[in-house]
Tab-separated table of C-alpha atoms in Angstrom:
chain	number	residue	atom	x	y	z
A	576	UNK	CA	114.037	119.698	109.514
A	577	UNK	CA	110.840	120.240	107.504
A	578	UNK	CA	112.793	121.026	104.355
A	579	UNK	CA	114.827	117.820	104.616
A	580	UNK	CA	111.667	115.725	104.418
A	581	UNK	CA	110.732	117.357	101.122
A	582	UNK	CA	113.878	116.425	99.226
A	583	UNK	CA	112.704	112.911	98.393
A	584	UNK	CA	109.609	110.829	98.018
A	585	UNK	CA	109.080	108.057	100.534
A	586	UNK	CA	108.898	104.664	98.781
A	587	UNK	CA	105.715	102.611	98.954
A	588	UNK	CA	106.048	99.191	100.576
A	589	UNK	CA	103.864	96.255	99.448
A	590	UNK	CA	101.413	94.414	101.690
A	591	UNK	CA	102.816	90.977	102.453
A	592	UNK	CA	100.686	87.848	102.848
A	593	UNK	CA	100.751	87.928	106.659
A	594	UNK	CA	99.531	91.530	106.784
A	595	UNK	CA	96.851	90.784	104.176
A	596	UNK	CA	95.633	87.880	106.334
A	597	UNK	CA	95.596	90.136	109.409
A	598	UNK	CA	93.529	92.752	107.558
A	599	UNK	CA	91.044	90.103	106.482
A	600	UNK	CA	90.843	88.767	110.046
A	601	UNK	CA	89.873	92.216	111.367
A	602	UNK	CA	87.469	92.979	108.500
A	603	UNK	CA	89.653	95.569	106.824
A	604	UNK	CA	89.367	93.956	103.376
A	605	UNK	CA	87.054	95.457	100.761
A	606	UNK	CA	84.675	93.182	98.848
A	607	UNK	CA	84.432	95.764	96.066
A	608	UNK	CA	86.955	95.503	93.240
A	609	UNK	CA	88.151	99.096	93.046
A	610	UNK	CA	91.733	99.816	91.999
A	611	UNK	CA	93.557	103.117	92.428
A	612	UNK	CA	94.742	102.769	88.826
A	613	UNK	CA	91.116	102.680	87.629
A	614	UNK	CA	90.709	106.282	88.746
A	615	UNK	CA	93.814	107.353	86.827
A	616	UNK	CA	91.931	106.810	83.549
A	617	UNK	CA	90.321	110.260	83.686
A	618	UNK	CA	89.830	112.032	80.374
A	619	UNK	CA	89.897	115.634	81.620
A	620	UNK	CA	90.254	117.886	84.665
A	621	UNK	CA	89.852	121.418	86.026
A	622	UNK	CA	91.552	123.159	88.952
A	623	UNK	CA	89.736	123.268	92.296
A	624	UNK	CA	89.714	126.610	94.136
A	625	UNK	CA	88.720	127.307	97.737
A	626	UNK	CA	86.136	129.859	98.879
A	627	UNK	CA	88.812	132.587	98.728
A	628	UNK	CA	89.589	131.704	95.094
A	629	UNK	CA	92.953	130.210	96.035
A	630	UNK	CA	94.200	127.210	94.083
A	631	UNK	CA	93.982	124.137	96.348
A	632	UNK	CA	96.365	122.124	94.117
A	633	UNK	CA	93.595	119.534	93.736
A	634	UNK	CA	92.062	118.943	90.313
A	635	UNK	CA	88.502	117.740	89.621
A	636	UNK	CA	88.648	114.858	87.183
A	637	UNK	CA	86.175	113.603	84.589
A	638	UNK	CA	85.727	110.259	82.888
A	639	UNK	CA	84.243	108.920	79.697
A	640	UNK	CA	80.620	107.818	80.026
A	641	UNK	CA	81.600	104.136	79.840
A	642	UNK	CA	84.209	104.424	82.617
A	643	UNK	CA	82.080	106.752	84.741
A	644	UNK	CA	79.150	104.356	85.086
A	645	UNK	CA	81.355	101.541	86.377
A	646	UNK	CA	83.428	103.815	88.634
A	647	UNK	CA	80.333	105.503	90.124
A	648	UNK	CA	78.741	102.176	91.009
A	649	UNK	CA	81.893	100.863	92.685
A	650	UNK	CA	82.350	104.090	94.658
A	651	UNK	CA	78.769	103.867	95.921
A	652	UNK	CA	79.392	100.269	96.984
A	653	UNK	CA	82.513	101.400	98.846
A	654	UNK	CA	80.495	104.096	100.635
A	655	UNK	CA	78.021	101.407	101.645
A	656	UNK	CA	80.821	99.210	103.025
A	657	UNK	CA	82.330	102.075	105.009
A	658	UNK	CA	79.094	103.419	106.457
A	659	UNK	CA	76.385	100.742	106.389
A	660	UNK	CA	78.197	97.387	106.392
A	661	UNK	CA	77.601	96.826	102.683
A	662	UNK	CA	73.845	97.419	102.632
A	663	UNK	CA	73.067	97.568	98.879
A	664	UNK	CA	69.630	99.136	99.371
A	665	UNK	CA	71.103	102.572	99.989
A	666	UNK	CA	72.985	102.671	96.670
A	667	UNK	CA	69.908	103.981	94.812
A	668	UNK	CA	69.922	107.059	97.081
A	669	UNK	CA	73.578	107.931	96.528
A	670	UNK	CA	75.218	110.245	94.031
A	671	UNK	CA	78.943	110.688	93.370
A	672	UNK	CA	79.188	114.480	93.225
A	673	UNK	CA	82.920	114.847	92.630
A	674	UNK	CA	86.207	112.986	92.254
A	675	UNK	CA	89.278	115.131	92.947
A	676	UNK	CA	92.924	114.212	92.424
A	677	UNK	CA	95.729	115.554	94.605
A	678	UNK	CA	98.647	116.818	92.532
A	679	UNK	CA	101.089	117.183	95.434
A	680	UNK	CA	102.229	115.151	98.427
A	681	UNK	CA	103.444	111.609	98.758
A	682	UNK	CA	100.397	109.407	98.191
A	683	UNK	CA	98.608	111.440	95.444
A	684	UNK	CA	95.144	110.403	96.626
A	685	UNK	CA	91.756	110.682	94.978
A	686	UNK	CA	89.093	112.375	97.118
A	687	UNK	CA	85.544	111.195	96.510
A	688	UNK	CA	82.432	113.140	97.510
A	689	UNK	CA	79.288	111.029	97.873
A	690	UNK	CA	75.920	112.656	98.599
A	691	UNK	CA	72.698	111.139	99.919
A	692	UNK	CA	70.043	112.579	97.601
A	693	UNK	CA	67.298	112.149	100.226
A	694	UNK	CA	68.758	114.685	102.645
A	695	UNK	CA	71.703	116.268	100.781
A	696	UNK	CA	74.171	115.114	103.439
A	697	UNK	CA	77.541	114.117	102.025
A	698	UNK	CA	80.794	112.469	103.074
A	699	UNK	CA	84.281	112.235	101.627
A	700	UNK	CA	86.646	109.295	101.435
A	701	UNK	CA	90.015	108.757	99.766
A	702	UNK	CA	91.387	106.198	97.326
A	703	UNK	CA	95.154	105.691	97.531
A	704	UNK	CA	97.891	103.274	96.610
A	705	UNK	CA	98.206	100.856	99.515
A	706	UNK	CA	101.458	101.194	101.469
A	707	UNK	CA	102.319	98.786	104.276
A	708	UNK	CA	103.842	101.420	106.568
A	709	UNK	CA	100.741	103.602	106.209
A	710	UNK	CA	98.491	100.642	107.016
A	711	UNK	CA	100.495	99.943	110.175
A	712	UNK	CA	100.011	103.618	111.030
A	713	UNK	CA	96.256	103.386	110.526
A	714	UNK	CA	96.052	100.268	112.684
A	715	UNK	CA	98.028	101.845	115.518
A	716	UNK	CA	95.785	104.902	115.250
A	717	UNK	CA	92.744	102.663	115.679
A	718	UNK	CA	94.248	100.839	118.658
A	719	UNK	CA	96.192	103.526	120.522
A	720	UNK	CA	94.546	106.888	119.855
A	721	UNK	CA	91.370	108.250	121.510
A	722	UNK	CA	89.659	108.081	118.104
A	723	UNK	CA	88.552	105.329	115.738
A	724	UNK	CA	89.393	105.300	112.061
A	725	UNK	CA	87.707	103.456	109.213
A	726	UNK	CA	89.626	102.095	106.240
A	727	UNK	CA	89.538	99.194	103.785
A	728	UNK	CA	92.126	97.528	101.572
A	729	UNK	CA	91.591	95.887	98.194
A	730	UNK	CA	94.819	94.267	96.976
A	731	UNK	CA	97.128	97.243	96.274
A	732	UNK	CA	94.467	99.911	96.871
A	733	UNK	CA	93.638	101.683	100.143
A	734	UNK	CA	90.224	103.230	100.867
A	735	UNK	CA	90.351	105.626	103.797
A	736	UNK	CA	87.627	107.671	105.448
A	737	UNK	CA	87.887	111.445	105.681
A	738	UNK	CA	88.783	112.744	109.148
A	739	UNK	CA	86.723	115.805	109.981
A	740	UNK	CA	88.451	118.814	111.524
A	741	UNK	CA	90.208	122.123	110.877
A	742	UNK	CA	93.713	121.698	109.413
A	743	UNK	CA	96.287	122.706	112.014
A	744	UNK	CA	97.910	125.369	109.835
A	745	UNK	CA	94.534	126.962	108.995
A	746	UNK	CA	93.509	126.916	112.656
A	747	UNK	CA	96.725	128.609	113.785
A	748	UNK	CA	96.498	131.276	111.078
A	749	UNK	CA	92.818	132.180	111.408
A	750	UNK	CA	91.247	130.943	114.653
A	751	UNK	CA	93.827	130.508	117.398
A	752	UNK	CA	94.114	134.214	118.185
A	753	UNK	CA	90.344	134.416	118.751
A	754	UNK	CA	90.294	131.643	121.368
A	755	UNK	CA	89.753	132.533	125.004
A	756	UNK	CA	92.662	132.244	127.415
A	757	UNK	CA	91.095	129.117	128.910
A	758	UNK	CA	90.716	127.564	125.451
A	759	UNK	CA	94.341	128.357	124.636
A	760	UNK	CA	95.445	126.557	127.799
A	761	UNK	CA	93.354	123.554	126.857
A	762	UNK	CA	94.798	123.509	123.314
A	763	UNK	CA	98.321	123.684	124.748
A	764	UNK	CA	97.545	120.699	126.965
A	765	UNK	CA	96.166	118.733	123.996
A	766	UNK	CA	99.246	119.424	121.906
A	767	UNK	CA	101.512	118.107	124.690
A	768	UNK	CA	99.474	114.888	124.728
A	769	UNK	CA	99.380	114.674	120.940
A	770	UNK	CA	103.143	115.139	120.807
A	771	UNK	CA	103.606	112.330	123.325
A	772	UNK	CA	101.309	109.941	121.418
A	773	UNK	CA	103.149	110.514	118.158
A	774	UNK	CA	106.520	109.965	119.794
A	775	UNK	CA	105.548	106.729	121.556
A	776	UNK	CA	103.909	105.124	118.510
A	777	UNK	CA	106.538	106.536	116.122
A	778	UNK	CA	104.183	108.446	113.831
A	779	UNK	CA	106.310	110.966	111.964
A	780	UNK	CA	105.926	114.184	109.986
A	781	UNK	CA	103.159	115.786	112.022
A	782	UNK	CA	103.573	119.203	110.493
A	783	UNK	CA	100.611	121.539	110.938
A	784	UNK	CA	98.818	120.413	107.770
A	785	UNK	CA	99.082	116.719	108.693
A	786	UNK	CA	96.760	116.960	111.700
A	787	UNK	CA	93.421	118.610	112.395
A	788	UNK	CA	91.942	120.517	115.327
A	789	UNK	CA	88.470	119.267	116.265
A	790	UNK	CA	86.291	121.697	118.278
A	791	UNK	CA	83.683	119.947	120.449
A	792	UNK	CA	80.915	121.953	122.075
A	793	UNK	CA	80.338	120.856	125.670
A	794	UNK	CA	77.720	122.768	127.683
A	795	UNK	CA	79.032	126.345	127.882
A	796	UNK	CA	82.537	125.692	126.540
A	797	UNK	CA	84.397	124.467	123.465
A	798	UNK	CA	86.867	121.616	123.975
A	799	UNK	CA	89.567	121.079	121.341
A	800	UNK	CA	91.002	117.724	120.274
A	801	UNK	CA	93.930	117.060	117.938
A	802	UNK	CA	93.887	114.194	115.414
A	803	UNK	CA	96.498	112.978	112.959
A	804	UNK	CA	95.274	112.719	109.366
A	805	UNK	CA	98.417	111.506	107.577
A	806	UNK	CA	99.998	108.150	108.365
A	807	UNK	CA	102.607	107.812	105.600
A	808	UNK	CA	105.494	108.319	108.004
A	809	UNK	CA	104.786	105.444	110.389
A	810	UNK	CA	108.169	103.980	111.426
A	811	UNK	CA	110.013	105.149	108.324
A	812	UNK	CA	112.424	107.983	109.168
A	813	UNK	CA	115.689	107.455	111.016
A	814	UNK	CA	115.733	110.864	112.698
A	815	UNK	CA	113.941	110.578	116.060
A	816	UNK	CA	112.948	114.260	115.938
A	817	UNK	CA	110.662	113.519	112.985
A	818	UNK	CA	108.396	111.639	115.414
A	819	UNK	CA	108.108	114.622	117.767
A	820	UNK	CA	105.804	117.344	116.401
A	821	UNK	CA	107.388	119.897	118.738
A	822	UNK	CA	110.454	120.124	116.478
A	823	UNK	CA	108.672	121.218	113.289
A	824	UNK	CA	108.847	124.932	112.628
A	825	UNK	CA	105.263	124.820	111.297
A	826	UNK	CA	104.144	123.998	114.863
A	827	UNK	CA	105.918	126.991	116.421
A	828	UNK	CA	102.637	128.741	117.392
A	829	UNK	CA	101.661	125.664	119.409
A	830	UNK	CA	105.058	125.490	121.114
A	831	UNK	CA	104.850	129.187	121.972
A	832	UNK	CA	101.380	128.596	123.386
A	833	UNK	CA	102.703	125.805	125.621
A	834	UNK	CA	105.511	128.028	126.896
A	835	UNK	CA	103.037	130.791	127.601
A	836	UNK	CA	100.250	128.774	129.214
A	837	UNK	CA	101.786	125.732	130.904
A	838	UNK	CA	104.228	125.363	133.753
A	839	UNK	CA	106.951	122.769	133.402
A	840	UNK	CA	105.417	120.523	136.064
A	841	UNK	CA	102.084	120.595	134.209
A	842	UNK	CA	103.797	119.520	130.994
A	843	UNK	CA	105.369	116.530	132.767
A	844	UNK	CA	102.013	115.693	134.334
A	845	UNK	CA	100.239	115.650	130.946
A	846	UNK	CA	102.997	113.509	129.447
A	847	UNK	CA	102.666	111.006	132.285
A	848	UNK	CA	98.890	110.955	131.890
A	849	UNK	CA	99.184	110.186	128.176
A	850	UNK	CA	101.732	107.432	128.762
A	851	UNK	CA	99.461	105.847	131.363
A	852	UNK	CA	96.473	105.966	129.007
A	853	UNK	CA	98.484	104.449	126.162
A	854	UNK	CA	99.784	101.685	128.418
A	855	UNK	CA	96.186	100.799	129.292
A	856	UNK	CA	95.213	100.750	125.618
A	857	UNK	CA	98.152	98.478	124.829
A	858	UNK	CA	97.069	96.158	127.628
A	859	UNK	CA	93.418	96.086	126.547
A	860	UNK	CA	94.341	95.254	122.933
A	861	UNK	CA	97.127	92.851	123.879
A	862	UNK	CA	96.316	90.039	121.424
A	863	UNK	CA	95.747	92.320	118.466
A	864	UNK	CA	98.959	94.266	119.053
A	865	UNK	CA	100.950	91.066	119.509
A	866	UNK	CA	99.732	89.783	116.125
A	867	UNK	CA	100.458	93.087	114.413
A	868	UNK	CA	103.947	93.362	115.908
A	869	UNK	CA	104.761	89.783	114.922
A	870	UNK	CA	103.956	90.628	111.306
A	871	UNK	CA	105.774	93.940	111.491
A	872	UNK	CA	108.949	92.354	112.877
A	873	UNK	CA	109.348	90.346	109.668
A	874	UNK	CA	108.312	93.141	107.321
A	875	UNK	CA	110.429	95.783	105.589
A	876	UNK	CA	108.933	99.262	105.849
A	877	UNK	CA	112.080	101.393	105.881
A	878	UNK	CA	115.719	101.363	104.824
A	879	UNK	CA	118.475	99.700	106.822
A	880	UNK	CA	120.123	103.102	107.193
A	881	UNK	CA	116.993	104.598	108.779
A	882	UNK	CA	116.582	101.577	111.035
A	883	UNK	CA	120.160	101.806	112.312
A	884	UNK	CA	119.896	105.547	112.938
A	885	UNK	CA	116.547	105.392	114.738
A	886	UNK	CA	117.391	102.492	117.037
A	887	UNK	CA	120.617	104.166	118.177
A	888	UNK	CA	118.936	107.540	118.729
A	889	UNK	CA	116.205	105.838	120.790
A	890	UNK	CA	118.850	103.909	122.724
A	891	UNK	CA	120.636	107.159	123.604
A	892	UNK	CA	117.300	108.774	124.535
A	893	UNK	CA	116.102	105.940	126.811
A	894	UNK	CA	119.229	103.891	127.710
A	895	UNK	CA	117.073	100.843	126.886
A	896	UNK	CA	119.198	98.137	125.263
A	897	UNK	CA	116.105	96.669	123.543
A	898	UNK	CA	116.232	99.549	121.077
A	899	UNK	CA	119.931	99.001	120.384
A	900	UNK	CA	119.308	95.297	119.669
A	901	UNK	CA	116.318	95.873	117.359
A	902	UNK	CA	116.627	94.202	113.957
A	903	UNK	CA	113.528	95.721	112.353
A	904	UNK	CA	111.071	98.579	112.743
A	905	UNK	CA	108.685	96.042	114.283
A	906	UNK	CA	111.305	95.306	116.944
A	907	UNK	CA	111.615	99.034	117.630
A	908	UNK	CA	107.838	99.359	118.034
A	909	UNK	CA	107.838	96.389	120.393
A	910	UNK	CA	110.632	97.952	122.436
A	911	UNK	CA	108.716	101.249	122.586
A	912	UNK	CA	105.550	99.562	123.852
A	913	UNK	CA	107.529	97.517	126.380
A	914	UNK	CA	109.229	100.690	127.614
A	915	UNK	CA	105.826	102.331	128.225
A	916	UNK	CA	104.109	99.338	129.813
A	917	UNK	CA	107.008	98.277	132.030
A	918	UNK	CA	105.439	99.803	135.144
A	919	UNK	CA	102.083	98.119	134.582
A	920	UNK	CA	101.574	94.655	136.002
A	921	UNK	CA	100.301	91.710	133.949
A	922	UNK	CA	101.179	93.361	130.635
A	923	UNK	CA	103.224	90.895	128.606
A	924	UNK	CA	102.396	92.154	125.125
A	925	UNK	CA	105.931	91.690	123.927
């Protein structure tokens, strides 16, 4: 299945007026005029290599002095919006150390490194072409996942914070075998829950390099969390398996770990726990989700062919006629949330 996703590039869908108004209502709109296309005006570049001298497929870009001054100032202002609510006083203490351009993948983002010269601490954020389906994915991540995510939109440009963690493929190749047996059991449990979250909120393409493992030190143990870092495939594909990380061959080490460490009844228990938690999150953010789904129902973020395939596969999986009757990806999302919350009283999100 992984290879099939690589045969084509997913189209980018524009932000309609209703979604733009929603983003402004929830303070997701940037006050800084920074366009993705501005960063494409670089005059030179060099390859970026990792600590093992392996080509990362990112290039470090350079600009003319005239362009650089304007770009640097706007990037510092964006940092201030993301991290200090637009406080302009900190700009004098910031330095843009690097701007890297991704030469592969769907969104071809720019990665910006900004350093505080007072303490040498730095953060990364990304500049991308805004895509409506990705923005829906980011919003659902904010509302339904255990983690918060910070992003801003300026017209057709998306500014997205860097999510800290160890890429899943790197973790499985270099660190997983060194985990204790207890840690492996905990990671297996987390992957079951992560798989369930992705399936319910229809976030696709969670191959190993599209999520990160986050180790958290807690007293005398390390607890591992799993976070998605790529939201391009929110409600786009027609194949239901794309929304279930368990079916990607890149995640085979995780699936083997689950088979080794978890009994079948434990797997069902963790799935039920995650569904219950998500139902509570849907209930607690009822008004916000209702507004987002209303916009999404009248938006186009996939092809008619994908829509028809997905709704019928979900209908066969659940026997819920609401999926079969869905006329848009927003309708499918609404049906999915209704399916999860059906056993919870006083939850009339849809």
